mmCIF file of C-alpha atoms in Angstrom:
data_model
loop_
_atom_site.group_PDB
_atom_site.id
_atom_site.type_symbol
_atom_site.label_atom_id
_atom_site.label_comp_id
_atom_site.label_asym_id
_atom_site.label_seq_id
_atom_site.Cartn_x
_atom_site.Cartn_y
_atom_site.Cartn_z
ATOM 1 C CA MET K 1 228.327 97.828 145.294
ATOM 2 C CA ASP K 2 226.875 97.830 141.443
ATOM 3 C CA GLU K 3 225.148 94.738 142.133
ATOM 4 C CA VAL K 4 223.982 95.447 145.257
ATOM 5 C CA LEU K 5 222.263 98.814 144.071
ATOM 6 C CA SER K 6 220.457 96.820 141.085
ATOM 7 C CA ARG K 7 218.317 95.013 143.622
ATOM 8 C CA ILE K 8 214.834 96.559 144.133
ATOM 9 C CA ALA K 9 212.278 95.720 146.956
ATOM 10 C CA ALA K 10 209.787 93.185 146.182
ATOM 11 C CA ILE K 11 207.672 93.356 149.480
ATOM 12 C CA HIS K 12 207.801 96.859 150.876
ATOM 13 C CA GLN K 13 211.604 98.338 151.508
ATOM 14 C CA GLN K 14 215.024 97.197 149.784
ATOM 15 C CA HIS K 15 217.022 95.389 152.193
ATOM 16 C CA ALA K 16 220.035 94.392 149.722
ATOM 17 C CA LEU K 17 222.271 97.241 150.944
ATOM 18 C CA LYS K 18 221.675 96.577 154.598
ATOM 19 C CA CYS K 19 222.506 93.117 154.022
ATOM 20 C CA TYR K 20 225.617 93.922 152.257
ATOM 21 C CA LEU K 21 226.657 96.182 154.984
ATOM 22 C CA ALA K 22 226.094 93.044 157.242
ATOM 23 C CA ILE K 23 228.051 90.712 155.273
ATOM 24 C CA GLU K 24 231.055 93.207 155.082
ATOM 25 C CA SER K 25 231.200 93.215 158.937
ATOM 26 C CA LEU K 26 230.712 89.823 159.320
ATOM 27 C CA LYS K 27 233.527 89.083 156.620
ATOM 28 C CA ALA K 28 235.812 91.082 159.197
ATOM 29 C CA GLN K 29 235.061 88.730 162.046
ATOM 30 C CA PHE K 30 234.902 85.240 160.490
ATOM 31 C CA ASP K 31 237.275 83.503 158.321
ATOM 32 C CA TRP K 32 235.095 81.636 156.291
ATOM 33 C CA PRO K 33 235.728 80.153 152.406
ATOM 34 C CA GLU K 34 234.831 82.223 149.515
ATOM 35 C CA LYS K 35 231.912 79.376 148.875
ATOM 36 C CA ASP K 36 230.180 80.188 152.111
ATOM 37 C CA TRP K 37 230.184 83.957 151.713
ATOM 38 C CA LEU K 38 228.843 83.174 148.024
ATOM 39 C CA LYS K 39 226.004 81.223 149.599
ATOM 40 C CA ILE K 40 225.158 83.926 151.937
ATOM 41 C CA ASN K 41 224.701 86.382 149.145
ATOM 42 C CA LYS K 42 222.139 84.030 147.529
ATOM 43 C CA LEU K 43 219.934 84.821 150.406
ATOM 44 C CA ILE K 44 219.588 88.377 148.969
ATOM 45 C CA GLU K 45 218.853 87.012 145.675
ATOM 46 C CA LEU K 46 216.031 85.005 146.732
ATOM 47 C CA GLU K 47 214.231 88.011 147.867
ATOM 48 C CA GLU K 48 215.181 90.852 145.899
ATOM 49 C CA PRO K 49 215.135 90.888 142.369
ATOM 50 C CA SER K 50 217.664 92.672 140.173
ATOM 51 C CA PHE K 51 216.674 95.662 137.986
ATOM 52 C CA ASP K 52 219.333 96.846 135.904
ATOM 53 C CA ILE K 53 217.593 99.568 133.941
ATOM 54 C CA ALA K 54 218.809 103.175 134.467
ATOM 55 C CA ILE K 55 216.357 105.714 135.533
ATOM 56 C CA LEU K 56 218.867 108.562 136.375
ATOM 57 C CA LYS K 57 221.348 109.112 133.824
ATOM 58 C CA PRO K 58 224.732 110.828 134.472
ATOM 59 C CA GLY K 59 224.578 114.724 133.347
ATOM 60 C CA SER K 60 220.937 114.587 132.207
ATOM 61 C CA MET K 61 218.021 115.977 133.937
ATOM 62 C CA PRO K 62 214.905 116.233 131.712
ATOM 63 C CA PHE K 63 213.326 118.964 133.536
ATOM 64 C CA GLU K 64 214.037 121.275 136.662
ATOM 65 C CA PRO K 65 211.929 119.688 139.515
ATOM 66 C CA VAL K 66 210.079 122.371 141.563
ATOM 67 C CA ALA K 67 211.977 122.474 145.109
ATOM 68 C CA ARG K 68 208.677 123.771 146.661
ATOM 69 C CA ARG K 69 206.946 120.598 145.930
ATOM 70 C CA ARG K 70 209.312 118.320 146.656
ATOM 71 C CA HIS K 71 207.718 116.487 149.595
ATOM 72 C CA TRP K 72 204.206 116.741 147.937
ATOM 73 C CA VAL K 73 205.987 114.645 144.905
ATOM 74 C CA LEU K 74 207.591 112.187 147.390
ATOM 75 C CA ALA K 75 204.339 112.003 149.761
ATOM 76 C CA HIS K 76 202.149 110.768 146.583
ATOM 77 C CA ALA K 77 204.659 108.666 145.117
ATOM 78 C CA ILE K 78 204.548 110.479 141.638
ATOM 79 C CA TYR K 79 206.821 108.415 139.536
ATOM 80 C CA PRO K 80 208.754 108.837 137.709
ATOM 81 C CA TYR K 81 209.017 112.644 138.572
ATOM 82 C CA ALA K 82 209.850 111.345 142.096
ATOM 83 C CA TYR K 83 213.288 110.185 141.180
ATOM 84 C CA PHE K 84 214.221 113.770 139.778
ATOM 85 C CA THR K 85 213.092 115.085 142.607
ATOM 86 C CA MET K 86 215.237 113.094 144.794
ATOM 87 C CA GLN K 87 218.043 113.680 142.409
ATOM 88 C CA ASP K 88 217.568 117.460 142.727
ATOM 89 C CA TRP K 89 217.679 117.317 146.593
ATOM 90 C CA PHE K 90 220.854 115.633 146.486
ATOM 91 C CA ASN K 91 222.157 118.185 144.197
ATOM 92 C CA GLN K 92 221.238 121.157 146.175
ATOM 93 C CA SER K 93 221.756 119.836 149.670
ATOM 94 C CA ASP K 94 224.147 118.233 152.024
ATOM 95 C CA THR K 95 223.242 114.446 152.402
ATOM 96 C CA SER K 96 223.507 114.572 156.036
ATOM 97 C CA GLU K 97 220.589 117.210 155.845
ATOM 98 C CA ILE K 98 218.447 114.655 153.708
ATOM 99 C CA PHE K 99 219.274 111.373 156.229
ATOM 100 C CA SER K 100 218.496 113.607 159.222
ATOM 101 C CA TYR K 101 214.996 114.721 157.978
ATOM 102 C CA TYR K 102 214.098 111.325 157.862
ATOM 103 C CA VAL K 103 215.705 110.284 161.177
ATOM 104 C CA GLU K 104 213.515 112.806 162.662
ATOM 105 C CA GLN K 105 210.396 111.285 160.760
ATOM 106 C CA CYS K 106 211.443 108.065 162.442
ATOM 107 C CA ALA K 107 211.385 109.545 166.042
ATOM 108 C CA GLU K 108 207.664 110.642 165.653
ATOM 109 C CA LYS K 109 206.303 107.652 164.456
ATOM 110 C CA ASN K 110 206.896 104.171 165.767
ATOM 111 C CA GLU K 111 206.537 101.615 162.446
ATOM 112 C CA TYR K 112 205.991 97.755 162.899
ATOM 113 C CA LEU K 113 209.556 96.250 162.444
ATOM 114 C CA SER K 114 211.378 99.322 162.721
ATOM 115 C CA HIS K 115 212.415 99.173 159.127
ATOM 116 C CA ASN K 116 211.830 102.952 158.689
ATOM 117 C CA ILE K 117 215.264 103.453 160.825
ATOM 118 C CA SER K 118 216.962 100.417 160.127
ATOM 119 C CA VAL K 119 216.977 100.743 156.577
ATOM 120 C CA LEU K 120 217.361 104.482 156.770
ATOM 121 C CA ILE K 121 220.593 104.034 158.509
ATOM 122 C CA ALA K 122 221.967 101.347 156.081
ATOM 123 C CA PHE K 123 221.492 103.817 153.320
ATOM 124 C CA LYS K 124 223.206 106.468 155.782
ATOM 125 C CA LEU K 125 226.246 104.165 156.390
ATOM 126 C CA ALA K 126 226.439 102.886 152.664
ATOM 127 C CA TRP K 127 226.559 106.721 151.282
ATOM 128 C CA PRO K 128 230.337 107.270 151.867
ATOM 129 C CA LEU K 129 230.953 103.842 150.055
ATOM 130 C CA VAL K 130 229.473 105.203 146.960
ATOM 131 C CA LYS K 131 232.325 106.009 144.388
ATOM 132 C CA THR K 132 231.131 106.289 140.848
ATOM 133 C CA GLU K 133 228.262 108.680 139.139
ATOM 134 C CA LYS K 134 226.725 105.229 138.130
ATOM 135 C CA GLN K 135 226.609 104.243 141.845
ATOM 136 C CA LYS K 136 225.475 107.495 142.944
ATOM 137 C CA LEU K 137 222.500 107.443 140.538
ATOM 138 C CA ARG K 138 221.442 104.051 141.443
ATOM 139 C CA PHE K 139 221.510 104.691 145.407
ATOM 140 C CA ILE K 140 219.430 107.764 144.627
ATOM 141 C CA GLU K 141 216.940 106.017 142.539
ATOM 142 C CA ARG K 142 216.625 103.047 145.751
ATOM 143 C CA PHE K 143 216.684 105.843 148.023
ATOM 144 C CA CYS K 144 213.834 107.457 146.574
ATOM 145 C CA GLU K 145 211.744 104.060 146.297
ATOM 146 C CA PHE K 146 212.503 103.482 150.018
ATOM 147 C CA VAL K 147 211.315 106.979 151.169
ATOM 148 C CA THR K 148 208.197 106.929 149.133
ATOM 149 C CA ALA K 149 206.935 103.632 150.494
ATOM 150 C CA THR K 150 208.026 104.315 154.145
ATOM 151 C CA PHE K 151 207.429 107.850 154.900
ATOM 152 C CA TYR K 152 204.691 110.407 154.369
ATOM 153 C CA GLY K 153 202.035 108.274 156.258
ATOM 154 C CA ASN K 154 202.505 105.718 153.715
ATOM 155 C CA ASN K 155 201.698 102.119 154.560
ATOM 156 C CA HIS K 156 202.103 102.945 158.109
ATOM 157 C CA GLN K 157 201.467 99.810 160.483
ATOM 158 C CA SER K 158 201.526 99.690 164.383
ATOM 159 C CA TYR K 159 199.953 97.613 167.064
ATOM 160 C CA PRO K 160 198.453 97.977 170.634
ATOM 161 C CA VAL K 161 200.661 97.999 173.743
ATOM 162 C CA ALA K 162 200.105 95.461 176.486
ATOM 163 C CA THR K 163 198.208 96.339 179.285
ATOM 164 C CA ASP K 164 200.838 95.468 181.874
ATOM 165 C CA TYR K 165 203.669 97.576 179.889
ATOM 166 C CA ASN K 166 205.114 100.414 181.878
ATOM 167 C CA LYS K 167 206.754 102.988 180.110
ATOM 168 C CA PRO K 168 210.320 103.632 181.643
ATOM 169 C CA LYS K 169 210.720 106.914 183.509
ATOM 170 C CA SER K 170 214.356 107.158 182.035
ATOM 171 C CA ILE K 171 215.535 105.378 178.715
ATOM 172 C CA ASP K 172 219.039 104.005 177.931
ATOM 173 C CA GLU K 173 220.693 101.279 176.018
ATOM 174 C CA GLN K 174 220.642 98.704 178.836
ATOM 175 C CA THR K 175 216.906 99.171 179.298
ATOM 176 C CA VAL K 176 216.091 98.398 175.539
ATOM 177 C CA LEU K 177 218.212 95.785 174.888
ATOM 178 C CA ALA K 178 216.636 93.718 178.164
ATOM 179 C CA SER K 179 213.221 94.515 176.498
ATOM 180 C CA ALA K 180 214.438 93.122 172.931
ATOM 181 C CA LEU K 181 215.899 89.986 174.531
ATOM 182 C CA LYS K 182 212.406 89.456 176.123
ATOM 183 C CA GLN K 183 210.864 90.030 172.770
ATOM 184 C CA PRO K 184 213.254 89.968 169.797
ATOM 185 C CA GLY K 185 210.113 90.172 167.455
ATOM 186 C CA PHE K 186 209.790 89.017 164.077
ATOM 187 C CA TRP K 187 213.240 87.266 162.856
ATOM 188 C CA GLY K 188 214.705 89.373 165.745
ATOM 189 C CA HIS K 189 213.878 92.821 164.170
ATOM 190 C CA ASN K 190 213.841 94.465 167.765
ATOM 191 C CA LEU K 191 217.647 93.584 168.257
ATOM 192 C CA ILE K 192 218.312 94.456 164.471
ATOM 193 C CA ALA K 193 216.929 98.084 164.919
ATOM 194 C CA LEU K 194 218.743 98.333 168.425
ATOM 195 C CA ALA K 195 221.842 97.805 166.773
ATOM 196 C CA SER K 196 221.205 100.073 164.115
ATOM 197 C CA ILE K 197 220.372 103.015 166.113
ATOM 198 C CA LEU K 198 223.577 102.464 168.294
ATOM 199 C CA ARG K 199 225.654 102.542 165.326
ATOM 200 C CA VAL K 200 224.852 106.102 164.601
ATOM 201 C CA LYS K 201 224.257 107.408 168.393
ATOM 202 C CA ASP K 202 226.717 110.049 167.805
ATOM 203 C CA GLN K 203 225.513 111.299 164.730
ATOM 204 C CA MET K 204 221.957 112.585 165.915
ATOM 205 C CA PRO K 205 220.800 114.709 168.528
ATOM 206 C CA VAL K 206 220.391 113.310 171.980
ATOM 207 C CA ALA K 207 216.851 113.769 172.336
ATOM 208 C CA THR K 208 216.050 112.047 168.856
ATOM 209 C CA PHE K 209 218.320 109.016 169.973
ATOM 210 C CA GLN K 210 216.362 108.886 173.092
ATOM 211 C CA GLN K 211 213.047 108.898 171.255
ATOM 212 C CA LEU K 212 214.096 106.191 169.124
ATOM 213 C CA LEU K 213 215.005 104.150 171.916
ATOM 214 C CA ILE K 214 211.664 104.985 173.520
ATOM 215 C CA ASN K 215 209.831 103.755 170.300
ATOM 216 C CA LEU K 216 211.770 100.479 170.182
ATOM 217 C CA ASP K 217 211.209 99.795 173.648
ATOM 218 C CA GLU K 218 207.407 100.128 173.371
ATOM 219 C CA GLN K 219 207.757 98.105 170.395
ATOM 220 C CA CYS K 220 208.857 95.139 172.401
ATOM 221 C CA TYR K 221 205.480 95.441 174.259
ATOM 222 C CA TRP K 222 203.423 95.393 171.317
ATOM 223 C CA LYS K 223 200.345 92.893 171.122
ATOM 224 C CA PHE K 224 200.631 90.738 168.215
ATOM 225 C CA GLU K 225 198.152 87.775 166.974
ATOM 226 C CA ASP K 226 200.992 86.257 164.176
ATOM 227 C CA ASP K 227 203.062 84.025 166.499
ATOM 228 C CA THR K 228 205.913 84.929 164.247
ATOM 229 C CA ASP K 229 205.998 88.052 165.601
ATOM 230 C CA LYS K 230 206.537 86.878 169.196
ATOM 231 C CA PRO K 231 208.773 84.133 169.183
ATOM 232 C CA GLN K 232 208.978 81.965 172.142
ATOM 233 C CA ILE K 233 212.929 81.542 172.941
ATOM 234 C CA SER K 234 214.145 79.127 175.238
ATOM 235 C CA TYR K 235 216.835 81.003 177.176
ATOM 236 C CA ALA K 236 219.215 78.212 178.798
ATOM 237 C CA CYS K 237 221.909 80.720 179.704
ATOM 238 C CA ALA K 238 224.291 77.803 179.901
ATOM 239 C CA ASN K 239 226.165 78.731 176.846
ATOM 240 C CA HIS K 240 230.081 78.875 176.544
ATOM 241 C CA ILE K 241 230.476 82.779 176.406
ATOM 242 C CA SER K 242 233.108 83.190 173.479
ATOM 243 C CA LYS K 243 233.867 84.307 170.031
ATOM 244 C CA GLN K 244 233.999 80.748 168.810
ATOM 245 C CA THR K 245 230.547 79.767 170.328
ATOM 246 C CA LEU K 246 229.179 83.140 168.392
ATOM 247 C CA GLU K 247 230.618 82.110 165.384
ATOM 248 C CA SER K 248 229.361 78.613 165.484
ATOM 249 C CA VAL K 249 226.066 79.371 165.794
ATOM 250 C CA CYS K 250 226.000 82.231 162.989
ATOM 251 C CA PHE K 251 227.565 79.701 160.803
ATOM 252 C CA GLU K 252 224.754 77.242 161.579
ATOM 253 C CA LEU K 253 222.214 80.084 160.754
ATOM 254 C CA LEU K 254 223.686 81.518 157.850
ATOM 255 C CA ILE K 255 225.245 78.407 156.153
ATOM 256 C CA ASN K 256 222.766 75.506 156.783
ATOM 257 C CA SER K 257 219.561 76.843 155.855
ATOM 258 C CA GLN K 258 218.228 79.335 153.221
ATOM 259 C CA ARG K 259 215.070 81.090 154.391
ATOM 260 C CA ASN K 260 215.299 84.794 153.914
ATOM 261 C CA LEU K 261 217.494 87.815 154.146
ATOM 262 C CA HIS K 262 217.022 88.494 157.894
ATOM 263 C CA GLN K 263 219.380 85.804 158.519
ATOM 264 C CA ILE K 264 222.153 87.955 157.419
ATOM 265 C CA THR K 265 221.225 91.107 159.339
ATOM 266 C CA LEU K 266 220.043 89.113 162.642
ATOM 267 C CA ALA K 267 223.549 87.416 162.741
ATOM 268 C CA GLU K 268 225.586 90.716 162.407
ATOM 269 C CA SER K 269 223.235 92.757 164.653
ATOM 270 C CA ALA K 270 223.736 90.202 167.534
ATOM 271 C CA CYS K 271 227.518 90.035 166.820
ATOM 272 C CA TYR K 272 227.514 93.891 167.118
ATOM 273 C CA LEU K 273 225.466 93.652 170.427
ATOM 274 C CA PHE K 274 227.387 90.633 171.828
ATOM 275 C CA ASN K 275 230.870 92.965 171.285
ATOM 276 C CA LEU K 276 229.511 95.905 173.074
ATOM 277 C CA GLU K 277 231.411 96.251 176.477
ATOM 278 C CA TRP K 278 228.225 97.110 178.771
ATOM 279 C CA VAL K 279 226.561 93.897 177.548
ATOM 280 C CA SER K 280 226.483 91.270 180.451
ATOM 281 C CA THR K 281 227.494 87.717 180.240
ATOM 282 C CA LYS K 282 223.954 86.691 180.626
ATOM 283 C CA GLN K 283 222.676 88.743 177.769
ATOM 284 C CA LYS K 284 225.657 87.536 175.593
ATOM 285 C CA SER K 285 224.432 83.906 176.431
ATOM 286 C CA GLN K 286 220.884 85.102 175.372
ATOM 287 C CA LEU K 287 222.079 86.524 172.167
ATOM 288 C CA ILE K 288 223.642 83.059 171.380
ATOM 289 C CA ASP K 289 220.528 81.385 172.286
ATOM 290 C CA VAL K 290 218.323 83.819 169.947
ATOM 291 C CA ILE K 291 220.586 83.166 166.970
ATOM 292 C CA ASN K 292 220.407 79.571 167.944
ATOM 293 C CA HIS K 293 216.675 79.740 168.064
ATOM 294 C CA PHE K 294 216.095 81.168 164.334
ATOM 295 C CA SER K 295 218.680 78.559 163.016
ATOM 296 C CA LYS K 296 216.051 76.223 163.741
ATOM 297 C CA SER K 297 213.070 78.141 162.829
ATOM 298 C CA LYS K 298 210.742 76.577 160.008
ATOM 299 C CA PRO K 299 211.097 78.855 156.462
ATOM 300 C CA ILE K 300 208.812 81.649 156.480
#
């Protein structure tokens, strides 16, 4: 955890925590040699540099942040003041309140690749794993960087919806999974986002959960110009549906190529969805096809 929390975003949002959780989940499913897991960890190092300088320090607050200016400071990314503002928020409030605040922001605005919700949920799920004061402070630093880069209208990106898209009258997990398999998106981000949302379904209001599903379903029908955002996957639906087949394609994706860290979260998210009881045999075969497709994709 110490090493993961030292990794910072190099493009937009930090993914190291999300990858860390995904690797731990995959380790519980696949009994692979340690050298293979080290190789998978290298995918994180390829994308996100290590930054081991402490900004927040134990027992030290150089000034008292003004609580009423909290969101102004974060919205305008006023650094380094923002770090101390976020630290003060964590000191003054229950963390569930903080995470819930941003989950509601996710529901209000649909964001390209859904990193706003998938990375946020990774932070939420990782928080109970934070054990030391050092880890807590590094977590707050990375979380502060994430929210200032993602929320408050910063760097918002979305696309028009296809003219043939019919917004469903009612929304559920099955509907969105069907849409995400029809169009998984860039490196399967629609599947990654769906898996993330489902993990915390019981930790949010029903209306919020449904709105997140609506956002994601619509995103599956966005009109993109870049072909990498609309992969054309050949669904043979002839796969042998078994945990062994799933493991085999995940191994091919994670071990036999070094493209980017999304390989990790795609593999784990597909496994998560594959193991859900309500997912059909056909959809499980399609999930295998998705993993297989990206294991053969050219480096991006």
